[in-house]
mmCIF file of C-alpha atoms and ligand atoms in Angstrom:
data_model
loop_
_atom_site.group_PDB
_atom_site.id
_atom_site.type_symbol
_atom_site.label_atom_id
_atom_site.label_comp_id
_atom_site.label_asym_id
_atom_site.label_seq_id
_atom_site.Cartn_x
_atom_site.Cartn_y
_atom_site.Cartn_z
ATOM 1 C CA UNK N 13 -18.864 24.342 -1.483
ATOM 2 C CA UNK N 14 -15.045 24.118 -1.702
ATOM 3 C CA UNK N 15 -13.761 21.598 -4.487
ATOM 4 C CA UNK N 16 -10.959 19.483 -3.862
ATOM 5 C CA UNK N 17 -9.268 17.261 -6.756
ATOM 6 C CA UNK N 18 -8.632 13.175 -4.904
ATOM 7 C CA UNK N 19 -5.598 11.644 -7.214
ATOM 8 C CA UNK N 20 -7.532 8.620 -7.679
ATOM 9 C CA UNK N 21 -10.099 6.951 -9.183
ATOM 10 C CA UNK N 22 -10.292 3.907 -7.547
ATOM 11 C CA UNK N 23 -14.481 4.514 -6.788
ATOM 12 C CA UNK N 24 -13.973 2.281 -3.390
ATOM 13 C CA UNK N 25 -11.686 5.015 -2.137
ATOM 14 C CA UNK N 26 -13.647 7.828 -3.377
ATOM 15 C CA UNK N 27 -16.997 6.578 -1.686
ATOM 16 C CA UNK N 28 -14.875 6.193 1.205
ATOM 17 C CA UNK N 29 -14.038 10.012 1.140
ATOM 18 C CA UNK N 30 -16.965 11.624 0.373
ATOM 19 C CA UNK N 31 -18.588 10.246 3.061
ATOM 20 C CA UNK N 32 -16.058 11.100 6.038
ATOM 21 C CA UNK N 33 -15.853 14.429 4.682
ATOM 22 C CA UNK N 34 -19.690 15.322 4.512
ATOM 23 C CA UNK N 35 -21.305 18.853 3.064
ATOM 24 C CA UNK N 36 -18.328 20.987 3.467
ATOM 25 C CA UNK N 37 -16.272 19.710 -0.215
ATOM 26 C CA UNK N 38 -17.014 18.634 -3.157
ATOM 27 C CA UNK N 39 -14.454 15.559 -3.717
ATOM 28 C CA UNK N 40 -13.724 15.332 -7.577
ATOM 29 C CA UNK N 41 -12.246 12.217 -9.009
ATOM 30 C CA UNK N 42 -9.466 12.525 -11.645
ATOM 31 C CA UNK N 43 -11.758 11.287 -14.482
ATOM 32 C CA UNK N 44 -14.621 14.210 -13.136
ATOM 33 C CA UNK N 45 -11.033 16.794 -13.605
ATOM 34 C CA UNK N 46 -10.545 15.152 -17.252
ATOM 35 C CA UNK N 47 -7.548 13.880 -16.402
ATOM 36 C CA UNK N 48 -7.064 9.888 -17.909
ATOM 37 C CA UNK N 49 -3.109 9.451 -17.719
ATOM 38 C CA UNK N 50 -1.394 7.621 -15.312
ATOM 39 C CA UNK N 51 0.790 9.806 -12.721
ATOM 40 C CA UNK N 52 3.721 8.988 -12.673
ATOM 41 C CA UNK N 53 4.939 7.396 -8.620
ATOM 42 C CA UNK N 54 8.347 6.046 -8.985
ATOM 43 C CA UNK N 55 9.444 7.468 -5.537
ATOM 44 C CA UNK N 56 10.595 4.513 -2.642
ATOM 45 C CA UNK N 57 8.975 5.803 -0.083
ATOM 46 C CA UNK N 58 4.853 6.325 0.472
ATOM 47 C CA UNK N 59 5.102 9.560 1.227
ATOM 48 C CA UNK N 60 7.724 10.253 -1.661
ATOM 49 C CA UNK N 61 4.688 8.975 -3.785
ATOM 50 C CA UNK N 62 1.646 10.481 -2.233
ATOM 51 C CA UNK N 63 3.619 13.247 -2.349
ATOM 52 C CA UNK N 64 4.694 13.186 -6.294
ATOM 53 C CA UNK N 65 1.230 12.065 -7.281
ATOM 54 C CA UNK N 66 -0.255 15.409 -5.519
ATOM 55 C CA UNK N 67 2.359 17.607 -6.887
ATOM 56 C CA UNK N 68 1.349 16.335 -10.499
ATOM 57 C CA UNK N 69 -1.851 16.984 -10.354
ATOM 58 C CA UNK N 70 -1.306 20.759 -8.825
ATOM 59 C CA UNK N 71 1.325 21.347 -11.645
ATOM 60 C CA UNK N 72 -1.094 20.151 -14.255
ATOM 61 C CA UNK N 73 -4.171 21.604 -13.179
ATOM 62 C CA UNK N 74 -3.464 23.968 -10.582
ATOM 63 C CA UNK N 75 -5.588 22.776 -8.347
ATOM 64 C CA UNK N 76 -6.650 22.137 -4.716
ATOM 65 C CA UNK N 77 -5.752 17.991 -4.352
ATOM 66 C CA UNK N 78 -4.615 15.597 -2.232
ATOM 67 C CA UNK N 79 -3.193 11.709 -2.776
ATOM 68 C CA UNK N 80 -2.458 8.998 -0.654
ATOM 69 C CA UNK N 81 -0.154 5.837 -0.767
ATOM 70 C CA UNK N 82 -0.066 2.859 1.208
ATOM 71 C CA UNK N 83 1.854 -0.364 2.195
ATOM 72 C CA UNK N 84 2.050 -3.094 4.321
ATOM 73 C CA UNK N 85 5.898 -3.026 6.330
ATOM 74 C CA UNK N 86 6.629 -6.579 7.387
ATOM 75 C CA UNK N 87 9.386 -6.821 9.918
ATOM 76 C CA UNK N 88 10.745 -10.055 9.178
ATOM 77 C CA UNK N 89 10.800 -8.896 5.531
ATOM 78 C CA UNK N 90 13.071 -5.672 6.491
ATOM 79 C CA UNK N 91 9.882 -3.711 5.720
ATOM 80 C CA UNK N 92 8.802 -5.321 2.770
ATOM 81 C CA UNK N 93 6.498 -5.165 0.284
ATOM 82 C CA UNK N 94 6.335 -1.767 1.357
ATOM 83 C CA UNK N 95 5.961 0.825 -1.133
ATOM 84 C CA UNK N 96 5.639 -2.240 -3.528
ATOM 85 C CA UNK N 97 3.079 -3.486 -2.113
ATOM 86 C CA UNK N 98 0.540 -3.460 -5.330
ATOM 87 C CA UNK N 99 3.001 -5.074 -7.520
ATOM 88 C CA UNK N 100 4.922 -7.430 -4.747
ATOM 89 C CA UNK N 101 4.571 -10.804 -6.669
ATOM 90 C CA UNK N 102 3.825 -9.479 -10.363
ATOM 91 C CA UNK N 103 3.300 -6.319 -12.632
ATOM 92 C CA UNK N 104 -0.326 -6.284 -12.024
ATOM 93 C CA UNK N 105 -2.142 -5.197 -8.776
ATOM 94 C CA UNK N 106 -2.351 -9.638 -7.889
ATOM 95 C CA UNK N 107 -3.414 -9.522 -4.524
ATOM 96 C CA UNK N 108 -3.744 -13.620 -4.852
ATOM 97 C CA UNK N 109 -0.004 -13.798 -6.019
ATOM 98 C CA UNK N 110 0.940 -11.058 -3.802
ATOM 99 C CA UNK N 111 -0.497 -12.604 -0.550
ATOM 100 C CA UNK N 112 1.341 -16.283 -2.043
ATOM 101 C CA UNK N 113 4.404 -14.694 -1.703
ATOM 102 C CA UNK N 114 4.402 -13.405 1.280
ATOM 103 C CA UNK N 115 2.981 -16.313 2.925
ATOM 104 C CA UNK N 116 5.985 -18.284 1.576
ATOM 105 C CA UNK N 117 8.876 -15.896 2.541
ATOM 106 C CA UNK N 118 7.219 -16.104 5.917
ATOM 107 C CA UNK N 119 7.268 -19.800 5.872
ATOM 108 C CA UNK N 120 8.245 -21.243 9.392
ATOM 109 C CA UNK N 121 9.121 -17.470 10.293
ATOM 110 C CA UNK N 122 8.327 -16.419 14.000
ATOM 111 C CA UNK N 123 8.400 -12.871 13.844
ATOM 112 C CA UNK N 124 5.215 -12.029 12.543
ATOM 113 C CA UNK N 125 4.643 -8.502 13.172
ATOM 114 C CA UNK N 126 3.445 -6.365 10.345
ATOM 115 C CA UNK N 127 1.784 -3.082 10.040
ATOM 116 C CA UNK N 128 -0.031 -1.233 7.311
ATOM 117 C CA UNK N 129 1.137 2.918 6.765
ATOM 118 C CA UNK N 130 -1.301 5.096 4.859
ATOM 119 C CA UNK N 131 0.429 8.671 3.525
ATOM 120 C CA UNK N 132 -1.854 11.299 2.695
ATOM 121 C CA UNK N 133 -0.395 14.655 0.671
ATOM 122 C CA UNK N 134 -2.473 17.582 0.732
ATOM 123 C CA UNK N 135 -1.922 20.577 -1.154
ATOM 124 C CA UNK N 136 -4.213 23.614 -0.198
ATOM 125 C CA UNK N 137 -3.639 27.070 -1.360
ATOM 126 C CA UNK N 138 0.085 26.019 -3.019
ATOM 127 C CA UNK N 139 1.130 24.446 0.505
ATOM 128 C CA UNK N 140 1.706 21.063 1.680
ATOM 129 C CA UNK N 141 0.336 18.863 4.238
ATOM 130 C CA UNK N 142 0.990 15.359 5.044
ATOM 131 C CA UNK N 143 -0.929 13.138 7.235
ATOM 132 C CA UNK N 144 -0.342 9.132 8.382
ATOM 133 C CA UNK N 145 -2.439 6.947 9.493
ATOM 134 C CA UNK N 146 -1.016 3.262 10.574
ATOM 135 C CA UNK N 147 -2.472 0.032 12.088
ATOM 136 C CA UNK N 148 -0.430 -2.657 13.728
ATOM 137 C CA UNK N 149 -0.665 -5.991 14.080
ATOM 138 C CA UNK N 150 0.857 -9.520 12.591
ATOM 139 C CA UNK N 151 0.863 -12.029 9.547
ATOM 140 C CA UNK N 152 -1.074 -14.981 10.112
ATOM 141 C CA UNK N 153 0.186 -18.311 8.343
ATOM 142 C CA UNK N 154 -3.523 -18.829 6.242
ATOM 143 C CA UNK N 155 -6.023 -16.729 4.729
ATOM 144 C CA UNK N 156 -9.119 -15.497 6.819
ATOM 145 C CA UNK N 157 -12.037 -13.949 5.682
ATOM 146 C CA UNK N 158 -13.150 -12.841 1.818
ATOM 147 C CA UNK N 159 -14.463 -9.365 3.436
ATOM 148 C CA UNK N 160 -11.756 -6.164 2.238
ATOM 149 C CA UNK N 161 -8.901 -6.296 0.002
ATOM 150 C CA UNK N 162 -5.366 -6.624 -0.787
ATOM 151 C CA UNK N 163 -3.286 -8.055 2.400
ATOM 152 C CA UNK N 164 -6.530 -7.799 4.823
ATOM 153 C CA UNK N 165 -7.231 -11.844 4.759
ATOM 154 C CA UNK N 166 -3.759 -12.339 6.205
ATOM 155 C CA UNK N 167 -3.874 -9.404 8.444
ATOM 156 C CA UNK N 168 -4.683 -9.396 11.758
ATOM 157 C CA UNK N 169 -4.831 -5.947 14.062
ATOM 158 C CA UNK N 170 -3.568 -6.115 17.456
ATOM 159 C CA UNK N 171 -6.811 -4.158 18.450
ATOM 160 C CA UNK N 172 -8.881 -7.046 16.816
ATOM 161 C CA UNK N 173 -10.955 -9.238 18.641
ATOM 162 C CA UNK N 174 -8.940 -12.073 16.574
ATOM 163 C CA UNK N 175 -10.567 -11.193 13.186
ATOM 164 C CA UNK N 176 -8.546 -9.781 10.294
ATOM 165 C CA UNK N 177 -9.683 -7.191 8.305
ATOM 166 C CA UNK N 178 -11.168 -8.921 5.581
ATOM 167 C CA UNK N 179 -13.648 -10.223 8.276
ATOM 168 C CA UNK N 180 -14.706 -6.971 9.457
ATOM 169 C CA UNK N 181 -17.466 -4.800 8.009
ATOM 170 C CA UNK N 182 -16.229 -1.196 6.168
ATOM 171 C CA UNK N 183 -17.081 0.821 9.370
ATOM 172 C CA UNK N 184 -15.329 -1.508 12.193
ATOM 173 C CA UNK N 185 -11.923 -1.496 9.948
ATOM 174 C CA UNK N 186 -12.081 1.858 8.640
ATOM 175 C CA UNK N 187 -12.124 2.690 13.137
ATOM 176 C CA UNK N 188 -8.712 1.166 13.723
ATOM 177 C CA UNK N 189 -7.143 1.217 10.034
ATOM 178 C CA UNK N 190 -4.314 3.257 8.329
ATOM 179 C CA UNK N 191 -6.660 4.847 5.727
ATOM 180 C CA UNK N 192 -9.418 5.247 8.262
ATOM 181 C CA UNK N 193 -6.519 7.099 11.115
ATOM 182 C CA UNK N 194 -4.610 9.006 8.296
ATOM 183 C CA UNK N 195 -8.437 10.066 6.190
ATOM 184 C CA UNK N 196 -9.548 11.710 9.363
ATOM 185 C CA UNK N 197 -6.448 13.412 10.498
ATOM 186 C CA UNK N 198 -6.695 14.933 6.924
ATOM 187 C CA UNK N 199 -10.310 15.661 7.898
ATOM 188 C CA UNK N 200 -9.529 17.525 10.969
ATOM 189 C CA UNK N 201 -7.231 19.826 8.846
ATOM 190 C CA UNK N 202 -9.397 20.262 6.623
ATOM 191 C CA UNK N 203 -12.191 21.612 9.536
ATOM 192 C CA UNK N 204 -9.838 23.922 11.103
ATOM 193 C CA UNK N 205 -9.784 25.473 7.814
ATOM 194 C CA UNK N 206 -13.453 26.814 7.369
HETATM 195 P P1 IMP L 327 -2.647 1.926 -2.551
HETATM 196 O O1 IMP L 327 -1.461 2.825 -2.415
HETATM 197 O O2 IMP L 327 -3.798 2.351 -1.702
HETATM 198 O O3 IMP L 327 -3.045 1.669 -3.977
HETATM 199 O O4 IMP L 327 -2.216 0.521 -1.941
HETATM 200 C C1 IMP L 327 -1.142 -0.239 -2.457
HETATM 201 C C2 IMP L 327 -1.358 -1.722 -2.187
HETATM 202 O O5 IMP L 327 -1.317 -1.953 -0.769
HETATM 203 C C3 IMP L 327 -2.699 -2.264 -2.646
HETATM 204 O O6 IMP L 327 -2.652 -2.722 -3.964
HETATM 205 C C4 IMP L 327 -2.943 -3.408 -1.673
HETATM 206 O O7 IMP L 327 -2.273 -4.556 -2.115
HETATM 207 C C5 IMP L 327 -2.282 -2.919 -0.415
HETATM 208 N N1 IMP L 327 -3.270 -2.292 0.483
HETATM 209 C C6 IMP L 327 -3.560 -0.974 0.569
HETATM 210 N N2 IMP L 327 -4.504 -0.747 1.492
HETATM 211 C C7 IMP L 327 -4.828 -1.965 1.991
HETATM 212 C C8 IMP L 327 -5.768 -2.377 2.980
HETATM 213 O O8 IMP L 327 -6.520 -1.594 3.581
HETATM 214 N N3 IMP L 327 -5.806 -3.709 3.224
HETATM 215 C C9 IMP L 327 -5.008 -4.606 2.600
HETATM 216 N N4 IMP L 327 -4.139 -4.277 1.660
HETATM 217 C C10 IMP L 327 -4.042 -2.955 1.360
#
């Protein structure tokens, strides 16, 4: 089986991973590599950091590995949080404080339209790949759902029946989300390669 190095260890992701991908690689976490430092993803744009965060790992270990970064674009916000999306409101990955905040710079806003981009940076053999996956859809003006995480209780997809994500199961949002569109794009690389 072919081993492949996923900059993360975020075990939600991971899970995520392994199971799209199936028998054909072995997905190894950062911790399983040994590796405990945090890479360094000062870029201001996703891919700029799914890109950096890959090209770390490769340097350090020379290694097969791939990354991703997302963020949710608001268009009233000029794209914002964007690639700050973690650490919108505070230092700390607040999703409470984050979702506060963008509920008030939204307040009595009517352009509501939003959409989440997922970049994913392969490198394979020394080359790289890059793969996006995005969802589209708007900011509503209250929470719904405790389902998911980050932005997904104020979310809500245009290809949704009217529930957000955090009201959908893992399967139904990973069909129409931005990790879910840009994991199996990476996937269907990855199959053309055997
Ligand atoms: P990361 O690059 O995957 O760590 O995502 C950065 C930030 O974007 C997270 O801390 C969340 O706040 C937000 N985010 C990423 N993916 C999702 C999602 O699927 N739903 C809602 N928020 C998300």
């Amino acid at each position: 089986m072919k081993r492949i190095v996923f900059a993360t260890n975020n075990a939600h992701k991971l899970d995520e991973m392994r199971k799209i991908v199936g028998d054909n690689y072995e997905i190894i976490s950062l911790a399983e590599l040994g590796c405990h430092e945090d890479i360094p993803e000062t870029a201001d744009t996703l891919e700029g950091n799914a890109v950096m965060k890959a090209q770390w790992v490769h340097d350090h270990y020379g290694v097969d590995c791939f990354s991703d970064d997302t963020g949710l674009e608001i268009d009233a916000l000029d794209g914002r949080p964007g690639v700050h999306s973690a650490r919108y409101a505070t230092d700390g990955h607040d999703s409470e404080a984050n979702i506060n905040k963008v509920l008030g710079e939204l307040q009595g806003v009517e352009n509501r339209s939003a959409h989440f981009t997922t970049v994913i940076a392969l490198i394979m053999g020394g080359e790289l790949h890059t793969f996006k996956g995005q969802v589209f859809g708007r900011i509503l003006t209250e929470r719904h759902g405790t389902g998911g995480f980050g932005y997904d209780s104020i979310f809500l997809p245009d290809e949704s029946d009217g529930r957000t994500f955090a009201q959908m199961d893992a399967d139904e949002k990973g069909a129409i989300s931005h990790r879910g569109r840009a994991t199996r794009a990476l996937v269907a690389f990855l199959s053309t390669l055997k």
